[in-house]
Amino acid sequence: MNKVIISIILLVIFTSCINLREPYPQIEFYTLTQEPSLLHDLPKKQSKVMVRNIIVNESINTPHLLINWDASRVQKLFYHRWISDLSSLSTDFFITRLNQCGLLNYGVIRSGSIATPEYIIEPHLIDFAAYNTEMPNSGENYVEIELKVDVLKRMPNNNLDIVFSNIYKQKFIRKKTEIKYIPDSYSKIFSIAVDNVISDLSNLLN
């Protein structure tokens, strides 16, 4: 009898030492993809243009995807993240699209180049979040971005003056509500926003 009791006690101690943790969910990483552009046959501009890294508002400056629920709370999705920091990701997207559109004869000059730019583009990402609702018939699920763009021109006295400033705001209604479709929605509206910037640049640059 004593052996049975001792065996039970030992079994309880042994099982209590085993940490049966559930496996962590796999982290999903996302990026922005270039959507087809509606801009074609843009006039070639000879101006040398530099694009500075996009400044991101602190409230959205996170590698995690964010969802705003009924404008009352913000959910940070720990297991759904951008593949790099939002500033680098959006800056690369912006520059790639500007290079691919064919507007600039010399392409975009990056920081650190020995070339002296005639124009400097300073983008600022103000809003970049998904919006969901739990209330029936009270709204829609969508993503929205707000991008402020300042363009500085080098004057004859070598000073840089702001010659253009505009805010580009885009919204996309998400018919598919799964999380994996949120980055696709961002790609669509970010592509449209940058195309609108390019259209304005085609009228501004020399």
mmCIF file with all atom_site columns, C-alpha atoms in Angstrom:
data_model
loop_
_atom_site.group_PDB
_atom_site.id
_atom_site.type_symbol
_atom_site.label_atom_id
_atom_site.label_alt_id
_atom_site.label_comp_id
_atom_site.label_asym_id
_atom_site.label_entity_id
_atom_site.label_seq_id
_atom_site.pdbx_PDB_ins_code
_atom_site.Cartn_x
_atom_site.Cartn_y
_atom_site.Cartn_z
_atom_site.occupancy
_atom_site.B_iso_or_equiv
_atom_site.pdbx_formal_charge
_atom_site.auth_seq_id
_atom_site.auth_comp_id
_atom_site.auth_asym_id
_atom_site.auth_atom_id
_atom_site.pdbx_PDB_model_num
ATOM 1   C CA . MET A 1 1   ? 0.000   0.000  0.000   1.00 0.00 ? 1   MET A CA 1
ATOM 2   C CA . ASN A 1 2   ? 2.796   2.352  0.899   1.00 0.00 ? 2   ASN A CA 1
ATOM 3   C CA . LYS A 1 3   ? 4.424   1.653  -2.447  1.00 0.00 ? 3   LYS A CA 1
ATOM 4   C CA . VAL A 1 4   ? 1.232   2.616  -4.244  1.00 0.00 ? 4   VAL A CA 1
ATOM 5   C CA . ILE A 1 5   ? 0.967   5.900  -2.336  1.00 0.00 ? 5   ILE A CA 1
ATOM 6   C CA . ILE A 1 6   ? 4.619   6.685  -2.957  1.00 0.00 ? 6   ILE A CA 1
ATOM 7   C CA . SER A 1 7   ? 4.168   5.926  -6.679  1.00 0.00 ? 7   SER A CA 1
ATOM 8   C CA . ILE A 1 8   ? 1.169   8.271  -6.881  1.00 0.00 ? 8   ILE A CA 1
ATOM 9   C CA . ILE A 1 9   ? 3.073   11.048 -5.102  1.00 0.00 ? 9   ILE A CA 1
ATOM 10  C CA . LEU A 1 10  ? 6.048   10.617 -7.413  1.00 0.00 ? 10  LEU A CA 1
ATOM 11  C CA . LEU A 1 11  ? 3.766   10.656 -10.462 1.00 0.00 ? 11  LEU A CA 1
ATOM 12  C CA . VAL A 1 12  ? 2.112   13.892 -9.292  1.00 0.00 ? 12  VAL A CA 1
ATOM 13  C CA . ILE A 1 13  ? 5.509   15.526 -8.693  1.00 0.00 ? 13  ILE A CA 1
ATOM 14  C CA . PHE A 1 14  ? 6.795   14.388 -12.084 1.00 0.00 ? 14  PHE A CA 1
ATOM 15  C CA . THR A 1 15  ? 3.783   15.620 -14.027 1.00 0.00 ? 15  THR A CA 1
ATOM 16  C CA . SER A 1 16  ? 3.808   18.957 -12.196 1.00 0.00 ? 16  SER A CA 1
ATOM 17  C CA . CYS A 1 17  ? 7.388   19.513 -13.344 1.00 0.00 ? 17  CYS A CA 1
ATOM 18  C CA . ILE A 1 18  ? 6.450   19.090 -16.988 1.00 0.00 ? 18  ILE A CA 1
ATOM 19  C CA . ASN A 1 19  ? 5.512   22.430 -18.543 1.00 0.00 ? 19  ASN A CA 1
ATOM 20  C CA . LEU A 1 20  ? 2.967   21.579 -21.212 1.00 0.00 ? 20  LEU A CA 1
ATOM 21  C CA . ARG A 1 21  ? 2.921   24.922 -23.017 1.00 0.00 ? 21  ARG A CA 1
ATOM 22  C CA . GLU A 1 22  ? 0.895   25.435 -26.136 1.00 0.00 ? 22  GLU A CA 1
ATOM 23  C CA . PRO A 1 23  ? 3.027   26.324 -29.164 1.00 0.00 ? 23  PRO A CA 1
ATOM 24  C CA . TYR A 1 24  ? 3.159   30.029 -29.978 1.00 0.00 ? 24  TYR A CA 1
ATOM 25  C CA . PRO A 1 25  ? 1.313   31.121 -33.133 1.00 0.00 ? 25  PRO A CA 1
ATOM 26  C CA . GLN A 1 26  ? 3.582   31.705 -36.093 1.00 0.00 ? 26  GLN A CA 1
ATOM 27  C CA . ILE A 1 27  ? 4.382   35.354 -36.793 1.00 0.00 ? 27  ILE A CA 1
ATOM 28  C CA . GLU A 1 28  ? 3.182   36.465 -40.220 1.00 0.00 ? 28  GLU A CA 1
ATOM 29  C CA . PHE A 1 29  ? 5.237   39.143 -42.007 1.00 0.00 ? 29  PHE A CA 1
ATOM 30  C CA . TYR A 1 30  ? 3.874   41.471 -44.694 1.00 0.00 ? 30  TYR A CA 1
ATOM 31  C CA . THR A 1 31  ? 5.154   44.007 -47.190 1.00 0.00 ? 31  THR A CA 1
ATOM 32  C CA . LEU A 1 32  ? 3.727   46.614 -49.560 1.00 0.00 ? 32  LEU A CA 1
ATOM 33  C CA . THR A 1 33  ? 3.420   45.621 -53.215 1.00 0.00 ? 33  THR A CA 1
ATOM 34  C CA . GLN A 1 34  ? 3.290   47.932 -56.203 1.00 0.00 ? 34  GLN A CA 1
ATOM 35  C CA . GLU A 1 35  ? -0.114  48.096 -57.895 1.00 0.00 ? 35  GLU A CA 1
ATOM 36  C CA . PRO A 1 36  ? -0.339  48.814 -61.648 1.00 0.00 ? 36  PRO A CA 1
ATOM 37  C CA . SER A 1 37  ? -0.196  52.536 -62.348 1.00 0.00 ? 37  SER A CA 1
ATOM 38  C CA . LEU A 1 38  ? -2.651  54.530 -64.430 1.00 0.00 ? 38  LEU A CA 1
ATOM 39  C CA . LEU A 1 39  ? 0.071   57.054 -65.270 1.00 0.00 ? 39  LEU A CA 1
ATOM 40  C CA . HIS A 1 40  ? 1.522   56.620 -68.746 1.00 0.00 ? 40  HIS A CA 1
ATOM 41  C CA . ASP A 1 41  ? 3.734   58.602 -71.129 1.00 0.00 ? 41  ASP A CA 1
ATOM 42  C CA . LEU A 1 42  ? 4.826   61.120 -68.522 1.00 0.00 ? 42  LEU A CA 1
ATOM 43  C CA . PRO A 1 43  ? 7.083   63.936 -69.763 1.00 0.00 ? 43  PRO A CA 1
ATOM 44  C CA . LYS A 1 44  ? 10.739  63.381 -68.891 1.00 0.00 ? 44  LYS A CA 1
ATOM 45  C CA . LYS A 1 45  ? 12.042  65.840 -66.311 1.00 0.00 ? 45  LYS A CA 1
ATOM 46  C CA . GLN A 1 46  ? 15.725  66.751 -66.165 1.00 0.00 ? 46  GLN A CA 1
ATOM 47  C CA . SER A 1 47  ? 15.615  67.968 -62.556 1.00 0.00 ? 47  SER A CA 1
ATOM 48  C CA . LYS A 1 48  ? 17.725  66.188 -59.945 1.00 0.00 ? 48  LYS A CA 1
ATOM 49  C CA . VAL A 1 49  ? 15.374  65.088 -57.176 1.00 0.00 ? 49  VAL A CA 1
ATOM 50  C CA . MET A 1 50  ? 16.108  63.682 -53.723 1.00 0.00 ? 50  MET A CA 1
ATOM 51  C CA . VAL A 1 51  ? 13.547  61.932 -51.518 1.00 0.00 ? 51  VAL A CA 1
ATOM 52  C CA . ARG A 1 52  ? 14.120  62.025 -47.783 1.00 0.00 ? 52  ARG A CA 1
ATOM 53  C CA . ASN A 1 53  ? 13.062  59.156 -45.543 1.00 0.00 ? 53  ASN A CA 1
ATOM 54  C CA . ILE A 1 54  ? 9.372   59.287 -44.726 1.00 0.00 ? 54  ILE A CA 1
ATOM 55  C CA . ILE A 1 55  ? 8.642   60.607 -41.247 1.00 0.00 ? 55  ILE A CA 1
ATOM 56  C CA . VAL A 1 56  ? 6.040   58.466 -39.484 1.00 0.00 ? 56  VAL A CA 1
ATOM 57  C CA . ASN A 1 57  ? 3.746   59.747 -36.736 1.00 0.00 ? 57  ASN A CA 1
ATOM 58  C CA . GLU A 1 58  ? 4.644   58.122 -33.416 1.00 0.00 ? 58  GLU A CA 1
ATOM 59  C CA . SER A 1 59  ? 1.101   56.844 -32.882 1.00 0.00 ? 59  SER A CA 1
ATOM 60  C CA . ILE A 1 60  ? 1.412   54.543 -35.922 1.00 0.00 ? 60  ILE A CA 1
ATOM 61  C CA . ASN A 1 61  ? 5.168   53.964 -35.886 1.00 0.00 ? 61  ASN A CA 1
ATOM 62  C CA . THR A 1 62  ? 5.193   50.264 -35.058 1.00 0.00 ? 62  THR A CA 1
ATOM 63  C CA . PRO A 1 63  ? 6.073   47.070 -36.952 1.00 0.00 ? 63  PRO A CA 1
ATOM 64  C CA . HIS A 1 64  ? 2.732   45.579 -35.878 1.00 0.00 ? 64  HIS A CA 1
ATOM 65  C CA . LEU A 1 65  ? -0.444  45.915 -37.897 1.00 0.00 ? 65  LEU A CA 1
ATOM 66  C CA . LEU A 1 66  ? -2.939  48.165 -36.121 1.00 0.00 ? 66  LEU A CA 1
ATOM 67  C CA . ILE A 1 67  ? -6.727  47.955 -36.085 1.00 0.00 ? 67  ILE A CA 1
ATOM 68  C CA . ASN A 1 68  ? -8.939  50.748 -34.774 1.00 0.00 ? 68  ASN A CA 1
ATOM 69  C CA . TRP A 1 69  ? -12.208 49.373 -33.415 1.00 0.00 ? 69  TRP A CA 1
ATOM 70  C CA . ASP A 1 70  ? -15.187 51.734 -33.649 1.00 0.00 ? 70  ASP A CA 1
ATOM 71  C CA . ALA A 1 71  ? -12.884 54.687 -32.907 1.00 0.00 ? 71  ALA A CA 1
ATOM 72  C CA . SER A 1 72  ? -12.749 53.613 -29.257 1.00 0.00 ? 72  SER A CA 1
ATOM 73  C CA . ARG A 1 73  ? -9.753  51.291 -28.978 1.00 0.00 ? 73  ARG A CA 1
ATOM 74  C CA . VAL A 1 74  ? -6.652  50.337 -30.940 1.00 0.00 ? 74  VAL A CA 1
ATOM 75  C CA . GLN A 1 75  ? -5.590  46.717 -31.296 1.00 0.00 ? 75  GLN A CA 1
ATOM 76  C CA . LYS A 1 76  ? -1.934  45.920 -31.946 1.00 0.00 ? 76  LYS A CA 1
ATOM 77  C CA . LEU A 1 77  ? -1.606  42.602 -33.783 1.00 0.00 ? 77  LEU A CA 1
ATOM 78  C CA . PHE A 1 78  ? 1.481   41.007 -32.258 1.00 0.00 ? 78  PHE A CA 1
ATOM 79  C CA . TYR A 1 79  ? 1.595   38.067 -34.688 1.00 0.00 ? 79  TYR A CA 1
ATOM 80  C CA . HIS A 1 80  ? 1.036   40.186 -37.812 1.00 0.00 ? 80  HIS A CA 1
ATOM 81  C CA . ARG A 1 81  ? 3.935   42.506 -38.592 1.00 0.00 ? 81  ARG A CA 1
ATOM 82  C CA . TRP A 1 82  ? 5.524   44.496 -41.382 1.00 0.00 ? 82  TRP A CA 1
ATOM 83  C CA . ILE A 1 83  ? 8.725   42.991 -42.705 1.00 0.00 ? 83  ILE A CA 1
ATOM 84  C CA . SER A 1 84  ? 10.671  46.145 -41.747 1.00 0.00 ? 84  SER A CA 1
ATOM 85  C CA . ASP A 1 85  ? 10.043  49.404 -39.916 1.00 0.00 ? 85  ASP A CA 1
ATOM 86  C CA . LEU A 1 86  ? 7.259   51.479 -41.415 1.00 0.00 ? 86  LEU A CA 1
ATOM 87  C CA . SER A 1 87  ? 9.509   54.404 -42.378 1.00 0.00 ? 87  SER A CA 1
ATOM 88  C CA . SER A 1 88  ? 11.911  52.221 -44.394 1.00 0.00 ? 88  SER A CA 1
ATOM 89  C CA . LEU A 1 89  ? 9.081   50.210 -45.934 1.00 0.00 ? 89  LEU A CA 1
ATOM 90  C CA . SER A 1 90  ? 7.069   53.229 -47.067 1.00 0.00 ? 90  SER A CA 1
ATOM 91  C CA . THR A 1 91  ? 10.151  55.173 -48.214 1.00 0.00 ? 91  THR A CA 1
ATOM 92  C CA . ASP A 1 92  ? 11.336  52.287 -50.393 1.00 0.00 ? 92  ASP A CA 1
ATOM 93  C CA . PHE A 1 93  ? 7.832   51.942 -51.819 1.00 0.00 ? 93  PHE A CA 1
ATOM 94  C CA . PHE A 1 94  ? 7.634   55.681 -52.576 1.00 0.00 ? 94  PHE A CA 1
ATOM 95  C CA . ILE A 1 95  ? 11.054  55.823 -54.245 1.00 0.00 ? 95  ILE A CA 1
ATOM 96  C CA . THR A 1 96  ? 10.546  52.615 -56.226 1.00 0.00 ? 96  THR A CA 1
ATOM 97  C CA . ARG A 1 97  ? 7.262   53.880 -57.657 1.00 0.00 ? 97  ARG A CA 1
ATOM 98  C CA . LEU A 1 98  ? 8.776   57.258 -58.508 1.00 0.00 ? 98  LEU A CA 1
ATOM 99  C CA . ASN A 1 99  ? 11.704  55.570 -60.266 1.00 0.00 ? 99  ASN A CA 1
ATOM 100 C CA . GLN A 1 100 ? 9.485   53.156 -62.177 1.00 0.00 ? 100 GLN A CA 1
ATOM 101 C CA . CYS A 1 101 ? 7.057   55.788 -63.473 1.00 0.00 ? 101 CYS A CA 1
ATOM 102 C CA . GLY A 1 102 ? 9.688   57.227 -65.848 1.00 0.00 ? 102 GLY A CA 1
ATOM 103 C CA . LEU A 1 103 ? 9.131   60.851 -64.842 1.00 0.00 ? 103 LEU A CA 1
ATOM 104 C CA . LEU A 1 104 ? 12.697  61.549 -63.718 1.00 0.00 ? 104 LEU A CA 1
ATOM 105 C CA . ASN A 1 105 ? 15.393  61.285 -66.361 1.00 0.00 ? 105 ASN A CA 1
ATOM 106 C CA . TYR A 1 106 ? 18.063  60.600 -63.714 1.00 0.00 ? 106 TYR A CA 1
ATOM 107 C CA . GLY A 1 107 ? 15.881  58.732 -61.246 1.00 0.00 ? 107 GLY A CA 1
ATOM 108 C CA . VAL A 1 108 ? 15.754  59.561 -57.552 1.00 0.00 ? 108 VAL A CA 1
ATOM 109 C CA . ILE A 1 109 ? 18.917  60.731 -55.794 1.00 0.00 ? 109 ILE A CA 1
ATOM 110 C CA . ARG A 1 110 ? 19.349  59.016 -52.430 1.00 0.00 ? 110 ARG A CA 1
ATOM 111 C CA . SER A 1 111 ? 20.782  60.573 -49.297 1.00 0.00 ? 111 SER A CA 1
ATOM 112 C CA . GLY A 1 112 ? 24.569  60.426 -49.305 1.00 0.00 ? 112 GLY A CA 1
ATOM 113 C CA . SER A 1 113 ? 24.890  61.022 -53.044 1.00 0.00 ? 113 SER A CA 1
ATOM 114 C CA . ILE A 1 114 ? 27.545  63.527 -54.150 1.00 0.00 ? 114 ILE A CA 1
ATOM 115 C CA . ALA A 1 115 ? 25.040  64.992 -56.600 1.00 0.00 ? 115 ALA A CA 1
ATOM 116 C CA . THR A 1 116 ? 23.359  68.226 -55.534 1.00 0.00 ? 116 THR A CA 1
ATOM 117 C CA . PRO A 1 117 ? 19.567  67.958 -55.820 1.00 0.00 ? 117 PRO A CA 1
ATOM 118 C CA . GLU A 1 118 ? 17.526  70.778 -57.287 1.00 0.00 ? 118 GLU A CA 1
ATOM 119 C CA . TYR A 1 119 ? 14.412  69.535 -55.512 1.00 0.00 ? 119 TYR A CA 1
ATOM 120 C CA . ILE A 1 120 ? 13.974  67.691 -52.215 1.00 0.00 ? 120 ILE A CA 1
ATOM 121 C CA . ILE A 1 121 ? 10.795  65.783 -51.417 1.00 0.00 ? 121 ILE A CA 1
ATOM 122 C CA . GLU A 1 122 ? 9.910   65.442 -47.736 1.00 0.00 ? 122 GLU A CA 1
ATOM 123 C CA . PRO A 1 123 ? 7.016   62.998 -47.107 1.00 0.00 ? 123 PRO A CA 1
ATOM 124 C CA . HIS A 1 124 ? 5.271   62.642 -43.758 1.00 0.00 ? 124 HIS A CA 1
ATOM 125 C CA . LEU A 1 125 ? 2.986   59.674 -43.022 1.00 0.00 ? 125 LEU A CA 1
ATOM 126 C CA . ILE A 1 126 ? 0.225   61.021 -40.790 1.00 0.00 ? 126 ILE A CA 1
ATOM 127 C CA . ASP A 1 127 ? -2.206  58.109 -40.714 1.00 0.00 ? 127 ASP A CA 1
ATOM 128 C CA . PHE A 1 128 ? -1.820  54.442 -41.646 1.00 0.00 ? 128 PHE A CA 1
ATOM 129 C CA . ALA A 1 129 ? -4.327  52.154 -39.955 1.00 0.00 ? 129 ALA A CA 1
ATOM 130 C CA . ALA A 1 130 ? -7.173  49.746 -40.505 1.00 0.00 ? 130 ALA A CA 1
ATOM 131 C CA . TYR A 1 131 ? -10.621 50.505 -39.138 1.00 0.00 ? 131 TYR A CA 1
ATOM 132 C CA . ASN A 1 132 ? -13.096 47.824 -38.063 1.00 0.00 ? 132 ASN A CA 1
ATOM 133 C CA . THR A 1 133 ? -16.564 47.939 -36.603 1.00 0.00 ? 133 THR A CA 1
ATOM 134 C CA . GLU A 1 134 ? -18.403 45.457 -34.416 1.00 0.00 ? 134 GLU A CA 1
ATOM 135 C CA . MET A 1 135 ? -21.715 47.303 -34.587 1.00 0.00 ? 135 MET A CA 1
ATOM 136 C CA . PRO A 1 136 ? -24.129 46.096 -37.281 1.00 0.00 ? 136 PRO A CA 1
ATOM 137 C CA . ASN A 1 137 ? -25.161 48.643 -39.912 1.00 0.00 ? 137 ASN A CA 1
ATOM 138 C CA . SER A 1 138 ? -23.007 51.322 -38.301 1.00 0.00 ? 138 SER A CA 1
ATOM 139 C CA . GLY A 1 139 ? -20.119 51.509 -40.724 1.00 0.00 ? 139 GLY A CA 1
ATOM 140 C CA . GLU A 1 140 ? -17.645 49.651 -42.870 1.00 0.00 ? 140 GLU A CA 1
ATOM 141 C CA . ASN A 1 141 ? -14.281 47.988 -42.462 1.00 0.00 ? 141 ASN A CA 1
ATOM 142 C CA . TYR A 1 142 ? -11.645 49.941 -44.308 1.00 0.00 ? 142 TYR A CA 1
ATOM 143 C CA . VAL A 1 143 ? -8.037  51.104 -44.393 1.00 0.00 ? 143 VAL A CA 1
ATOM 144 C CA . GLU A 1 144 ? -6.979  54.704 -44.688 1.00 0.00 ? 144 GLU A CA 1
ATOM 145 C CA . ILE A 1 145 ? -3.733  56.568 -45.189 1.00 0.00 ? 145 ILE A CA 1
ATOM 146 C CA . GLU A 1 146 ? -2.865  60.243 -44.990 1.00 0.00 ? 146 GLU A CA 1
ATOM 147 C CA . LEU A 1 147 ? 0.399   61.396 -46.541 1.00 0.00 ? 147 LEU A CA 1
ATOM 148 C CA . LYS A 1 148 ? 1.719   64.966 -46.384 1.00 0.00 ? 148 LYS A CA 1
ATOM 149 C CA . VAL A 1 149 ? 4.308   65.877 -48.999 1.00 0.00 ? 149 VAL A CA 1
ATOM 150 C CA . ASP A 1 150 ? 6.472   69.011 -49.036 1.00 0.00 ? 150 ASP A CA 1
ATOM 151 C CA . VAL A 1 151 ? 8.665   69.854 -52.027 1.00 0.00 ? 151 VAL A CA 1
ATOM 152 C CA . LEU A 1 152 ? 11.655  72.137 -51.525 1.00 0.00 ? 152 LEU A CA 1
ATOM 153 C CA . LYS A 1 153 ? 13.465  73.859 -54.391 1.00 0.00 ? 153 LYS A CA 1
ATOM 154 C CA . ARG A 1 154 ? 17.056  75.055 -54.400 1.00 0.00 ? 154 ARG A CA 1
ATOM 155 C CA . MET A 1 155 ? 17.052  78.777 -55.158 1.00 0.00 ? 155 MET A CA 1
ATOM 156 C CA . PRO A 1 156 ? 19.798  80.790 -56.915 1.00 0.00 ? 156 PRO A CA 1
ATOM 157 C CA . ASN A 1 157 ? 21.161  81.823 -53.491 1.00 0.00 ? 157 ASN A CA 1
ATOM 158 C CA . ASN A 1 158 ? 21.407  78.071 -52.643 1.00 0.00 ? 158 ASN A CA 1
ATOM 159 C CA . ASN A 1 159 ? 18.643  78.284 -50.041 1.00 0.00 ? 159 ASN A CA 1
ATOM 160 C CA . LEU A 1 160 ? 15.888  75.675 -50.029 1.00 0.00 ? 160 LEU A CA 1
ATOM 161 C CA . ASP A 1 161 ? 12.359  77.053 -50.115 1.00 0.00 ? 161 ASP A CA 1
ATOM 162 C CA . ILE A 1 162 ? 9.084   75.145 -49.935 1.00 0.00 ? 162 ILE A CA 1
ATOM 163 C CA . VAL A 1 163 ? 7.407   75.530 -53.324 1.00 0.00 ? 163 VAL A CA 1
ATOM 164 C CA . PHE A 1 164 ? 4.705   72.885 -52.915 1.00 0.00 ? 164 PHE A CA 1
ATOM 165 C CA . SER A 1 165 ? 2.828   71.216 -50.075 1.00 0.00 ? 165 SER A CA 1
ATOM 166 C CA . ASN A 1 166 ? -0.163  68.919 -50.169 1.00 0.00 ? 166 ASN A CA 1
ATOM 167 C CA . ILE A 1 167 ? -1.939  66.208 -48.180 1.00 0.00 ? 167 ILE A CA 1
ATOM 168 C CA . TYR A 1 168 ? -2.960  63.002 -49.933 1.00 0.00 ? 168 TYR A CA 1
ATOM 169 C CA . LYS A 1 169 ? -5.687  61.000 -48.254 1.00 0.00 ? 169 LYS A CA 1
ATOM 170 C CA . GLN A 1 170 ? -6.955  57.666 -49.544 1.00 0.00 ? 170 GLN A CA 1
ATOM 171 C CA . LYS A 1 171 ? -9.527  55.205 -48.226 1.00 0.00 ? 171 LYS A CA 1
ATOM 172 C CA . PHE A 1 172 ? -10.292 51.641 -49.308 1.00 0.00 ? 172 PHE A CA 1
ATOM 173 C CA . ILE A 1 173 ? -13.349 49.655 -48.210 1.00 0.00 ? 173 ILE A CA 1
ATOM 174 C CA . ARG A 1 174 ? -12.359 46.118 -47.256 1.00 0.00 ? 174 ARG A CA 1
ATOM 175 C CA . LYS A 1 175 ? -14.886 43.590 -48.526 1.00 0.00 ? 175 LYS A CA 1
ATOM 176 C CA . LYS A 1 176 ? -12.678 40.789 -47.197 1.00 0.00 ? 176 LYS A CA 1
ATOM 177 C CA . THR A 1 177 ? -12.239 41.240 -43.479 1.00 0.00 ? 177 THR A CA 1
ATOM 178 C CA . GLU A 1 178 ? -9.483  38.685 -42.819 1.00 0.00 ? 178 GLU A CA 1
ATOM 179 C CA . ILE A 1 179 ? -6.265  40.170 -41.460 1.00 0.00 ? 179 ILE A CA 1
ATOM 180 C CA . LYS A 1 180 ? -4.171  38.827 -44.348 1.00 0.00 ? 180 LYS A CA 1
ATOM 181 C CA . TYR A 1 181 ? -6.019  41.154 -46.756 1.00 0.00 ? 181 TYR A CA 1
ATOM 182 C CA . ILE A 1 182 ? -5.174  44.342 -44.848 1.00 0.00 ? 182 ILE A CA 1
ATOM 183 C CA . PRO A 1 183 ? -1.661  44.759 -46.371 1.00 0.00 ? 183 PRO A CA 1
ATOM 184 C CA . ASP A 1 184 ? -3.163  44.302 -49.859 1.00 0.00 ? 184 ASP A CA 1
ATOM 185 C CA . SER A 1 185 ? -5.568  47.145 -49.145 1.00 0.00 ? 185 SER A CA 1
ATOM 186 C CA . TYR A 1 186 ? -2.693  49.345 -47.978 1.00 0.00 ? 186 TYR A CA 1
ATOM 187 C CA . SER A 1 187 ? -0.806  48.556 -51.189 1.00 0.00 ? 187 SER A CA 1
ATOM 188 C CA . LYS A 1 188 ? -3.766  49.710 -53.294 1.00 0.00 ? 188 LYS A CA 1
ATOM 189 C CA . ILE A 1 189 ? -4.275  53.060 -51.579 1.00 0.00 ? 189 ILE A CA 1
ATOM 190 C CA . PHE A 1 190 ? -0.564  53.786 -51.114 1.00 0.00 ? 190 PHE A CA 1
ATOM 191 C CA . SER A 1 191 ? -0.064  53.195 -54.841 1.00 0.00 ? 191 SER A CA 1
ATOM 192 C CA . ILE A 1 192 ? -2.873  55.644 -55.638 1.00 0.00 ? 192 ILE A CA 1
ATOM 193 C CA . ALA A 1 193 ? -1.520  58.241 -53.209 1.00 0.00 ? 193 ALA A CA 1
ATOM 194 C CA . VAL A 1 194 ? 2.002   58.112 -54.675 1.00 0.00 ? 194 VAL A CA 1
ATOM 195 C CA . ASP A 1 195 ? 0.584   58.267 -58.217 1.00 0.00 ? 195 ASP A CA 1
ATOM 196 C CA . ASN A 1 196 ? -1.206  61.474 -57.222 1.00 0.00 ? 196 ASN A CA 1
ATOM 197 C CA . VAL A 1 197 ? 2.102   62.838 -55.915 1.00 0.00 ? 197 VAL A CA 1
ATOM 198 C CA . ILE A 1 198 ? 3.794   61.917 -59.192 1.00 0.00 ? 198 ILE A CA 1
ATOM 199 C CA . SER A 1 199 ? 1.032   63.628 -61.175 1.00 0.00 ? 199 SER A CA 1
ATOM 200 C CA . ASP A 1 200 ? 1.579   66.845 -59.203 1.00 0.00 ? 200 ASP A CA 1
ATOM 201 C CA . LEU A 1 201 ? 5.356   66.555 -59.627 1.00 0.00 ? 201 LEU A CA 1
ATOM 202 C CA . SER A 1 202 ? 4.952   66.305 -63.395 1.00 0.00 ? 202 SER A CA 1
ATOM 203 C CA . ASN A 1 203 ? 3.450   69.819 -63.347 1.00 0.00 ? 203 ASN A CA 1
ATOM 204 C CA . LEU A 1 204 ? 5.943   71.201 -60.826 1.00 0.00 ? 204 LEU A CA 1
ATOM 205 C CA . LEU A 1 205 ? 9.386   69.996 -61.871 1.00 0.00 ? 205 LEU A CA 1
ATOM 206 C CA . ASN A 1 206 ? 11.473  71.506 -64.645 1.00 0.00 ? 206 ASN A CA 1
#
